[in-house]
Tab-separated table of C-alpha atoms and ligand atoms in Angstrom:
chain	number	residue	atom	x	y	z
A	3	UNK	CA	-43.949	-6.056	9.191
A	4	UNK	CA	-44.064	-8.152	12.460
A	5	UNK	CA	-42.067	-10.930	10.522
A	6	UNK	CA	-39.314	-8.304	9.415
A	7	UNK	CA	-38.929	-6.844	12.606
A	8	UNK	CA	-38.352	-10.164	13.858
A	9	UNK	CA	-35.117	-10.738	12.062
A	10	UNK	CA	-33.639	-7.656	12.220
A	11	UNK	CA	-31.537	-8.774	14.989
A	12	UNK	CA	-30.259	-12.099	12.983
A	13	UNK	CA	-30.267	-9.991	10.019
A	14	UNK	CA	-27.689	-7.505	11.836
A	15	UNK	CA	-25.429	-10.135	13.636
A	16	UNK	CA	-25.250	-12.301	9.765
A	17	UNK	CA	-24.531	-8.896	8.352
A	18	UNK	CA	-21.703	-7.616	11.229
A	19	UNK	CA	-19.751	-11.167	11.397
A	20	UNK	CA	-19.543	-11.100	7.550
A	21	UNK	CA	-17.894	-7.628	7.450
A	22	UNK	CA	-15.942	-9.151	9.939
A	23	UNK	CA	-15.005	-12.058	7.816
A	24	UNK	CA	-14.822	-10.230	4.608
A	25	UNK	CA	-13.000	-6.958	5.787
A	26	UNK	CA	-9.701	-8.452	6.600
A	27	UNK	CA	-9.871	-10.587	3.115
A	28	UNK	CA	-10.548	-7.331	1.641
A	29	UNK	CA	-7.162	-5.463	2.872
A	30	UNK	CA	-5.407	-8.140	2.576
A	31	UNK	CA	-6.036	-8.560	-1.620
A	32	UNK	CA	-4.372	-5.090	-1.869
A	33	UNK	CA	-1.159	-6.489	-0.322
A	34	UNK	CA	1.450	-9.089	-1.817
A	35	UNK	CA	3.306	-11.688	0.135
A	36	UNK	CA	7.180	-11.484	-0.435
A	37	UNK	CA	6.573	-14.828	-2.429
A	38	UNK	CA	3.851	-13.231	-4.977
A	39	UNK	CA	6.507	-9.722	-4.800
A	40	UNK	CA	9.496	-12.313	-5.761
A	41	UNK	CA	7.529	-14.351	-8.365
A	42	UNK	CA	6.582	-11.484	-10.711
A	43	UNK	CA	10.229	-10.116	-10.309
A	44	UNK	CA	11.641	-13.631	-11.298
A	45	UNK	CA	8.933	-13.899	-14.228
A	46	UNK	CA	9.445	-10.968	-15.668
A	47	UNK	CA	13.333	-11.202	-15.358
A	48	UNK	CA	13.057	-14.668	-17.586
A	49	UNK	CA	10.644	-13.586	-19.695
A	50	UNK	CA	12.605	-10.772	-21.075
A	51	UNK	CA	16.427	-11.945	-20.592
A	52	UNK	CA	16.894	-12.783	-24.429
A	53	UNK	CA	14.943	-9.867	-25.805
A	54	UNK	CA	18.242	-8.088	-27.767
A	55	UNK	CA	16.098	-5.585	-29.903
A	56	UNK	CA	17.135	-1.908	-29.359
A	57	UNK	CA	20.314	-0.051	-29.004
A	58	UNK	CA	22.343	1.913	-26.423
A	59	UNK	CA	21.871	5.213	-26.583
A	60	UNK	CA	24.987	7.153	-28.322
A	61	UNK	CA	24.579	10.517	-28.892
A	62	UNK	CA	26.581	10.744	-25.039
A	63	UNK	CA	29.520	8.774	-26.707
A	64	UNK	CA	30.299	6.453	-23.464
A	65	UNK	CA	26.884	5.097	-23.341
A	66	UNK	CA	27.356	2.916	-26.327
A	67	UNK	CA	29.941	1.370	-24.361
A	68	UNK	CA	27.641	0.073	-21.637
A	69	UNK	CA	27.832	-3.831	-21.694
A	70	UNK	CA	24.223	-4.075	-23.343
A	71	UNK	CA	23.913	-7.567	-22.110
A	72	UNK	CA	22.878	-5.834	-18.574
A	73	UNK	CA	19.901	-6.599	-16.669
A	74	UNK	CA	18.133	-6.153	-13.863
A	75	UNK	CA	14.762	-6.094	-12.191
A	76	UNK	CA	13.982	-4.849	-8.841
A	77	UNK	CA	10.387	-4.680	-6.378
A	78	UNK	CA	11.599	-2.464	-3.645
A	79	UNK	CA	8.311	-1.986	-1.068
A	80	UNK	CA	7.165	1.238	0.916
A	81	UNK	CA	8.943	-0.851	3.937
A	82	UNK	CA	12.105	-1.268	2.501
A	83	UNK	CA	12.160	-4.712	1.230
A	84	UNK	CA	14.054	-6.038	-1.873
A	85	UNK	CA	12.769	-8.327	-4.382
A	86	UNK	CA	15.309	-8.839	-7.017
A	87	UNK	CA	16.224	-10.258	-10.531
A	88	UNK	CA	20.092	-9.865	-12.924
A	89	UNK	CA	22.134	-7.292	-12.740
A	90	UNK	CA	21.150	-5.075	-9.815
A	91	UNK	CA	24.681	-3.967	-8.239
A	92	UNK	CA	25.788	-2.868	-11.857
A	93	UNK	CA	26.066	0.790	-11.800
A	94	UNK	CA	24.665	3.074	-14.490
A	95	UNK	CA	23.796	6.551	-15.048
A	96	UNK	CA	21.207	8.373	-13.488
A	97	UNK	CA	20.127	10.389	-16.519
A	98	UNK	CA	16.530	11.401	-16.879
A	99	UNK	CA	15.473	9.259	-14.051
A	100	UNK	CA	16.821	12.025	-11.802
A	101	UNK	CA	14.519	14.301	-12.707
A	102	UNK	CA	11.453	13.766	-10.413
A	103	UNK	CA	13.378	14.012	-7.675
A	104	UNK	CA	15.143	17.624	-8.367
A	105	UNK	CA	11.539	18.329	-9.102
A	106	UNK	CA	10.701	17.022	-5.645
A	107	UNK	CA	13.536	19.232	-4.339
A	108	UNK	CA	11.753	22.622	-5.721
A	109	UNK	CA	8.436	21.401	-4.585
A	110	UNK	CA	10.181	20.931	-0.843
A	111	UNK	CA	12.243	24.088	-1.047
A	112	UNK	CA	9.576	26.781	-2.615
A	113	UNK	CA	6.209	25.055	-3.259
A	114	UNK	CA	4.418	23.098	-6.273
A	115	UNK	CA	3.332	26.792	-7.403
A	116	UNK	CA	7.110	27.089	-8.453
A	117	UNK	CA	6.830	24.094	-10.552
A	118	UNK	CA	3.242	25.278	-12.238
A	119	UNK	CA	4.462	28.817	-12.614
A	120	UNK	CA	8.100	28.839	-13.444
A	121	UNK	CA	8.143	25.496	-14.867
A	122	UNK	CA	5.218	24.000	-16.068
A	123	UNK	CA	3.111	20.564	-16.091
A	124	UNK	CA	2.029	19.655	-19.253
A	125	UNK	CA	3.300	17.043	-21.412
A	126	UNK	CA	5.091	17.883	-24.309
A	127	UNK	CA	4.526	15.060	-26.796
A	128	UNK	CA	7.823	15.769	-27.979
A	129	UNK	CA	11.337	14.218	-27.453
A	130	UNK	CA	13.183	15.058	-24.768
A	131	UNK	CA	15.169	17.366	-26.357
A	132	UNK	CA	13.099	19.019	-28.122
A	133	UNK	CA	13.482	22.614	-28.998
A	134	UNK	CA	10.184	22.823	-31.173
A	135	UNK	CA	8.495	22.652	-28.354
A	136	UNK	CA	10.282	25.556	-26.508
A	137	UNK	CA	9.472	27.801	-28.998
A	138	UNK	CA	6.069	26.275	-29.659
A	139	UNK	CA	4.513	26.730	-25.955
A	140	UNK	CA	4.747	29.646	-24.159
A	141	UNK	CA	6.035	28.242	-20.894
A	142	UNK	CA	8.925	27.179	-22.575
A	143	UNK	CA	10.270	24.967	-20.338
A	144	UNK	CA	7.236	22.736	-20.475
A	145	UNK	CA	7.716	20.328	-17.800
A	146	UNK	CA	10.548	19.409	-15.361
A	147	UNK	CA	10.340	15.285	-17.410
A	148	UNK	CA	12.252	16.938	-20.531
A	149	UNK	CA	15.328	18.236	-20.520
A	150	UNK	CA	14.079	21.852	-21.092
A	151	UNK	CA	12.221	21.636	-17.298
A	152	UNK	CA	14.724	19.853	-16.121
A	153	UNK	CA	17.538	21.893	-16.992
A	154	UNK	CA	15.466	25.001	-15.988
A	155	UNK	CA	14.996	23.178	-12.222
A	156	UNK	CA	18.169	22.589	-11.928
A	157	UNK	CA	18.499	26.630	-11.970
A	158	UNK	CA	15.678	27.057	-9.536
A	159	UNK	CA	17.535	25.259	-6.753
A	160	UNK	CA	17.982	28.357	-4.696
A	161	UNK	CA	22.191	28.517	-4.051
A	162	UNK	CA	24.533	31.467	-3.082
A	163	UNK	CA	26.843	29.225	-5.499
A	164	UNK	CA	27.511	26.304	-8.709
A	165	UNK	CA	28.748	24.276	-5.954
A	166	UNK	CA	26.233	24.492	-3.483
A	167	UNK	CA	23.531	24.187	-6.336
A	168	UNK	CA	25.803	21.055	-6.602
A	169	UNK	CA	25.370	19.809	-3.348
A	170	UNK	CA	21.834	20.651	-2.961
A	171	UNK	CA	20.980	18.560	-5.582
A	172	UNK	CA	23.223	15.670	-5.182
A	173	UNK	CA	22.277	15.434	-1.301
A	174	UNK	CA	19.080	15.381	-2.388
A	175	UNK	CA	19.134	12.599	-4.561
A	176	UNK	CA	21.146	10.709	-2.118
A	177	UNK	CA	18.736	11.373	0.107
A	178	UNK	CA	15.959	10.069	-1.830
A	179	UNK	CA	18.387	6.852	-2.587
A	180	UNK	CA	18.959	6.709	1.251
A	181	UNK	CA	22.982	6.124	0.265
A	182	UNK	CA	25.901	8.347	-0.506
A	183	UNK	CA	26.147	8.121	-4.379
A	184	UNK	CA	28.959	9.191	-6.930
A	185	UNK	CA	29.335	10.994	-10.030
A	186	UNK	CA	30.690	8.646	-13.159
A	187	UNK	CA	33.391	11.015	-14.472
A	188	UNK	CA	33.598	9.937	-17.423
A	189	UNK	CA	29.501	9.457	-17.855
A	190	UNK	CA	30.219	13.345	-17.317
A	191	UNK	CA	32.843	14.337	-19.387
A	192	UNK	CA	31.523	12.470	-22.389
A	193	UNK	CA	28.238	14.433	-22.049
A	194	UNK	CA	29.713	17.877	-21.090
A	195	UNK	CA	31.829	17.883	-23.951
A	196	UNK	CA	29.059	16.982	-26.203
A	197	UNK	CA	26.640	18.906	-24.874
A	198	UNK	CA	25.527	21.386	-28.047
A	199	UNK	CA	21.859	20.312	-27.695
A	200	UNK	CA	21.424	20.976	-24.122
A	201	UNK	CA	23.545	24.158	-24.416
A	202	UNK	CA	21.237	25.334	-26.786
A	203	UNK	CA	18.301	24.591	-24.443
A	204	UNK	CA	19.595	26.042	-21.911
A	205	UNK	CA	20.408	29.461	-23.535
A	206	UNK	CA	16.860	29.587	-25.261
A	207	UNK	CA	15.300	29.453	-21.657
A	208	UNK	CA	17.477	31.907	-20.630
A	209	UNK	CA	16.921	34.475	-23.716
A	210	UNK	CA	12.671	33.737	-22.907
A	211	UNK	CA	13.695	34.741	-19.117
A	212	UNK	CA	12.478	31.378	-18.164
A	213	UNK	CA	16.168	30.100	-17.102
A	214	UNK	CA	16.833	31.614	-13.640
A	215	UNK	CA	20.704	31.083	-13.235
A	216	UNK	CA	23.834	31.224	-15.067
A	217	UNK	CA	22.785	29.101	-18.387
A	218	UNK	CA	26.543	27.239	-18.537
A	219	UNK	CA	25.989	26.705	-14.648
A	220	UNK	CA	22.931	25.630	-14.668
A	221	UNK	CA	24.052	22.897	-17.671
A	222	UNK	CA	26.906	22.089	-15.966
A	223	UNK	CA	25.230	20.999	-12.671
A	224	UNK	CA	21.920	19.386	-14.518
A	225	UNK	CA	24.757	17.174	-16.349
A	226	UNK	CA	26.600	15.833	-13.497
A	227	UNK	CA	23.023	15.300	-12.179
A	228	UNK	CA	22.876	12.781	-14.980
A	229	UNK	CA	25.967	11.231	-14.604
A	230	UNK	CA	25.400	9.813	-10.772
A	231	UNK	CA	25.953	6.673	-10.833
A	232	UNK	CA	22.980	4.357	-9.608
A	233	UNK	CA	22.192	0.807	-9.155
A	234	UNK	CA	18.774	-0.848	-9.997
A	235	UNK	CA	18.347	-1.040	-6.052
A	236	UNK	CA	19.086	2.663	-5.832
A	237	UNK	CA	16.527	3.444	-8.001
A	238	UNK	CA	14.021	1.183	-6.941
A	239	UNK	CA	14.430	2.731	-2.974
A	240	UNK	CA	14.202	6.192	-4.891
A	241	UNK	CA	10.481	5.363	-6.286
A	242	UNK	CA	9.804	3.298	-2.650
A	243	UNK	CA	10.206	6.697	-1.116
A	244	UNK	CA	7.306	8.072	-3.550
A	245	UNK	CA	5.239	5.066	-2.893
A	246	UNK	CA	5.844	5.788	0.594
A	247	UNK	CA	4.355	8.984	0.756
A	248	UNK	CA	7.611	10.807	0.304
A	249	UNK	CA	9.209	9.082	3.381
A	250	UNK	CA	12.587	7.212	2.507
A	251	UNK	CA	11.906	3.440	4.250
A	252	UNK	CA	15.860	3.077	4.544
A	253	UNK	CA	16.607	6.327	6.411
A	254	UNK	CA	13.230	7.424	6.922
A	255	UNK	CA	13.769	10.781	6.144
A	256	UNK	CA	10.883	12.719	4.858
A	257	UNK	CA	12.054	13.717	1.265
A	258	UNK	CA	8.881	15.713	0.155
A	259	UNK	CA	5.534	16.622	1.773
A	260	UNK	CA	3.364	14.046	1.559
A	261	UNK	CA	0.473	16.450	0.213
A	262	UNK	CA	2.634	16.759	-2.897
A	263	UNK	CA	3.838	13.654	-3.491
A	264	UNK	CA	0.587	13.031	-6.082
A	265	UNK	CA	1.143	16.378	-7.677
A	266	UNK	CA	4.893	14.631	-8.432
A	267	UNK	CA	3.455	11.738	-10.013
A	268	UNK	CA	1.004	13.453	-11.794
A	269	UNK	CA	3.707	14.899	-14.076
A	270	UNK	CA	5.864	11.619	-14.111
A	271	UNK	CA	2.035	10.072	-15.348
A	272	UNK	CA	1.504	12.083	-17.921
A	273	UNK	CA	5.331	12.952	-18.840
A	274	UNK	CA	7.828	10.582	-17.761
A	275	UNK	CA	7.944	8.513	-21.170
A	276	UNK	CA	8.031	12.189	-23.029
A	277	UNK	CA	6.237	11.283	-26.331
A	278	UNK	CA	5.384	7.677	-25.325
A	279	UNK	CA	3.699	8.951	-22.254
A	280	UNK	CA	0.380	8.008	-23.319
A	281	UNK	CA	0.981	4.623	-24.906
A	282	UNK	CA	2.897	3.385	-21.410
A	283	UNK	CA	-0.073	5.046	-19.664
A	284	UNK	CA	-2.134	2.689	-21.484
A	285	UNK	CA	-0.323	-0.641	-21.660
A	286	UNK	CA	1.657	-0.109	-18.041
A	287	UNK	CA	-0.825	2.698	-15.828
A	288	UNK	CA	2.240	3.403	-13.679
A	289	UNK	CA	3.916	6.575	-12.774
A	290	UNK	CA	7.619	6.353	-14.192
A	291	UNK	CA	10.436	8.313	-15.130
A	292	UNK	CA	12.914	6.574	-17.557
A	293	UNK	CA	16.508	7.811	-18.678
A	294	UNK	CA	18.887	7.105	-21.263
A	295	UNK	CA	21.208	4.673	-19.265
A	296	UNK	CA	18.668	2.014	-19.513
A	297	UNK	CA	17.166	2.940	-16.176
A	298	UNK	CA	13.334	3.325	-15.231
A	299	UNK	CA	11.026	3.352	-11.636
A	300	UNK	CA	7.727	3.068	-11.636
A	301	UNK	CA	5.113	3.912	-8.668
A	302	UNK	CA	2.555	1.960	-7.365
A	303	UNK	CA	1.656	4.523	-4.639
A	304	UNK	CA	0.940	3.088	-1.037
A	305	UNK	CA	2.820	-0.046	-1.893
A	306	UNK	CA	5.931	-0.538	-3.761
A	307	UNK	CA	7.989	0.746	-6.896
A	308	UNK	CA	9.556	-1.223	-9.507
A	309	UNK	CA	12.687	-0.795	-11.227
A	310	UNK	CA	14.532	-2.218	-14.193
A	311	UNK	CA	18.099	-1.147	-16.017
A	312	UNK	CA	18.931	-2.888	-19.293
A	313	UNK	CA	21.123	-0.224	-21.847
A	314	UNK	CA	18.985	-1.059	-25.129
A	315	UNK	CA	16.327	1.596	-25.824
A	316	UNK	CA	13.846	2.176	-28.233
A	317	UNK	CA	13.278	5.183	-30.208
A	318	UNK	CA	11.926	7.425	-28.258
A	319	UNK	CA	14.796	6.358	-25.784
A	320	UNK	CA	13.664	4.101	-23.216
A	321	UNK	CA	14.920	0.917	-22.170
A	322	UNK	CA	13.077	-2.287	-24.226
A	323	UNK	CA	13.979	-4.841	-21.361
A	324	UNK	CA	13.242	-2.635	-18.625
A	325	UNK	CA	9.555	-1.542	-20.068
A	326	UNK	CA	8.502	-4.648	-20.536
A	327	UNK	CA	9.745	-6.173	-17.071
A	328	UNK	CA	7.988	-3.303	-15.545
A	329	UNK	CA	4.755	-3.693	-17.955
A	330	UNK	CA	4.909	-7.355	-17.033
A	331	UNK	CA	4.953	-7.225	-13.299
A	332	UNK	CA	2.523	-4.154	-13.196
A	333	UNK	CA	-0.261	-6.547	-15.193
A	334	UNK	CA	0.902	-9.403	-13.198
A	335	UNK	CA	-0.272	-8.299	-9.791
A	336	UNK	CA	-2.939	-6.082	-11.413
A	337	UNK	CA	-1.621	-2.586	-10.107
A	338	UNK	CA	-2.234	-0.196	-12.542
A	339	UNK	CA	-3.513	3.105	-11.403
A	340	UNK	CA	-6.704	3.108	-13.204
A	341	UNK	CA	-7.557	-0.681	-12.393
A	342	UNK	CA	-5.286	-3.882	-13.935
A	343	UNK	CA	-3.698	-3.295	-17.081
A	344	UNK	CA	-3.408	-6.544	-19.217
A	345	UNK	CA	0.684	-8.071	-18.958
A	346	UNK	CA	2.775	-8.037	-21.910
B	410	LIG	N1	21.422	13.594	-19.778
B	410	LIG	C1	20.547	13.213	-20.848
B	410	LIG	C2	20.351	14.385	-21.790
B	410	LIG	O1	20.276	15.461	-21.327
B	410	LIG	C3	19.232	12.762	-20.291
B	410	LIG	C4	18.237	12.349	-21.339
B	410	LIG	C5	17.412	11.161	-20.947
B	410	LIG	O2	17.775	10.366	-20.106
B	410	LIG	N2	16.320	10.981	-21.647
B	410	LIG	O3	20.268	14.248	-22.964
């Protein structure tokens, strides 16, 4: 008793100085120097360089004349700064990477109630074009990862018009790039004129009343949506502002409320891959959205986002090179959401 009491004060001063010691330590793990950011980009970028397995997507006829030799490998932090690897001024298209952020854009404009309700949130396990699973669930649309949601967000952007649907979701994406970007034309008109599947889509949402514009408008504006052109940069700023709390670090411009920036990655988490959602979950932990120009952005939240490009995909139609840079660099510094997921 007596002897206890006598240490207490030792006991507390040995006890504050190591907080002391240990706190700063302790903050300090959960942050990278630009050397650790730039090693992991650089690894990763070797590692993978000579991987040639895969194929450019073709069903949009131009894509399978994307130079399939491309790659690059990006870090981009919740400040702004670039860590870089290969190809990152090339510039690709968009695709299915865009659609998180027209999501984010009805989440801004009318809630993430319009989302749940008129949209939906859970994962499909299907392709992303599926039209079993339109028939199969009764919220049709699914989610806003596969084309179905997507296409069906696209006509939720509230507009008088097609072109100020148009410009409400091209400033938005600019916005969320912190750049002006541009349509590839011909990214455009190859996938316009081939559109059958998405047509389809489009007109089955609208027959279940869960389209709610003009179905040819609607595909019209969702495909020039996938023909912007980006650059791995672009798209690595564009998954910064999510890891920023939905403030762009360029511009900062506030691009979504930051109460709903989880409730974003929570569908790219469980959706983003479409039917190889789970498996990334497990091997990478990382929010991500991938599209079929070779492009995908992952989110560490608080910190950083990476983002690869490389044209050859896999099956379910993401990019080889690109998942496995990401994969790499996300077990490398030991970011997974769920605790460090094991490298490649
Ligand atoms: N524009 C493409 C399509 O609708 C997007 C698909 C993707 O990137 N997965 O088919």
């Amino acid at each position: 008793m007596n002897r206890s009491s006598k240490h207490t004060p030792f006991v507390s001063a040995l006890l504050a100085l190591t907080i002391l010691l240990v706190w700063p330590l302790h903050a300090f793990s959960e942050m990278f120097s630009d050397e650790d950011l730039q090693n992991a980009v650089d690894k990763a970028y070797e590692a993978f360089k000579d991987v040639k397995e895969g194929a450019n997507a073709d069903y949009i006829p131009i894509l399978a004349t994307v130079p399939s030799e491309l790659f690059g490998v990006v870090i981009a932090t919740k400040d702004g700064k670039i860590f870089s690897a290969g190809d990152i001024d090339y510039r690709f298209s968009i695709q299915s990477v865009s659609k998180p952020f027209t999501a984010a854009l009805i989440m801004a404009q009318q809630g993430p109630e319009a989302i749940r309700e008129k949209i939906g949130v859970e994962p499909t396990g299907m392709p992303f074009n599926s039209k079993i699973a339109l028939e199969m669930y009764e919220q049709r649309s699914v989610n806003p990862m596969v084309n179905a949601g997507a296409i069906a967000a696209v006509s939720l952007v509230q507009a008088d018009s097609e072109e100020q649907r148009w410009n409400l979701v091209n400033e938005n994406i600019e916005g969320f790039a912190g750049e002006k970007l541009s349509v590839l034309e011909e990214v455009y008109n190859s996938e316009y004129e081939t559109a059958w599947s998405n047509r389809a889509i489009a007109n089955l949402l609208y027959n279940y009343e869960r389209l709610y514009a003009d179905p040819e408008e609607s595909l019209r504006v969702y495909t020039r949506q996938c023909s912007i052109g980006v650059n791995t940069k672009n798209l690595g700023i564009m998954g910064a502002t999510l890891a920023n709390a939905g403030v762009n670090p360029i511009t900062g411009k506030r691009m979504l409320p930051a109460e709903h920036v989880p409730e974003l990655l929570a569908i790219m988490a469980s959706a983003g891959f479409y039917d190889e959602s789970g498996e990334w979950m497990f091997n990478a932990g990382l929010p991500s959205k991938t599209g079929v120009g070779g492009g995908i952005v992952s989110v560490v939240p608080g910190q950083f986002a990476i983002a690869a490009f490389s044209p050859r995909l896999n099956g379910p139609g993401n990019s080889i090179r690109a998942m496995r840079a990401i994969r790499q660099i996300a077990g490398e510094l030991g970011v997974g959401l769920y605790g460090p997921n094991p490298a490649n």
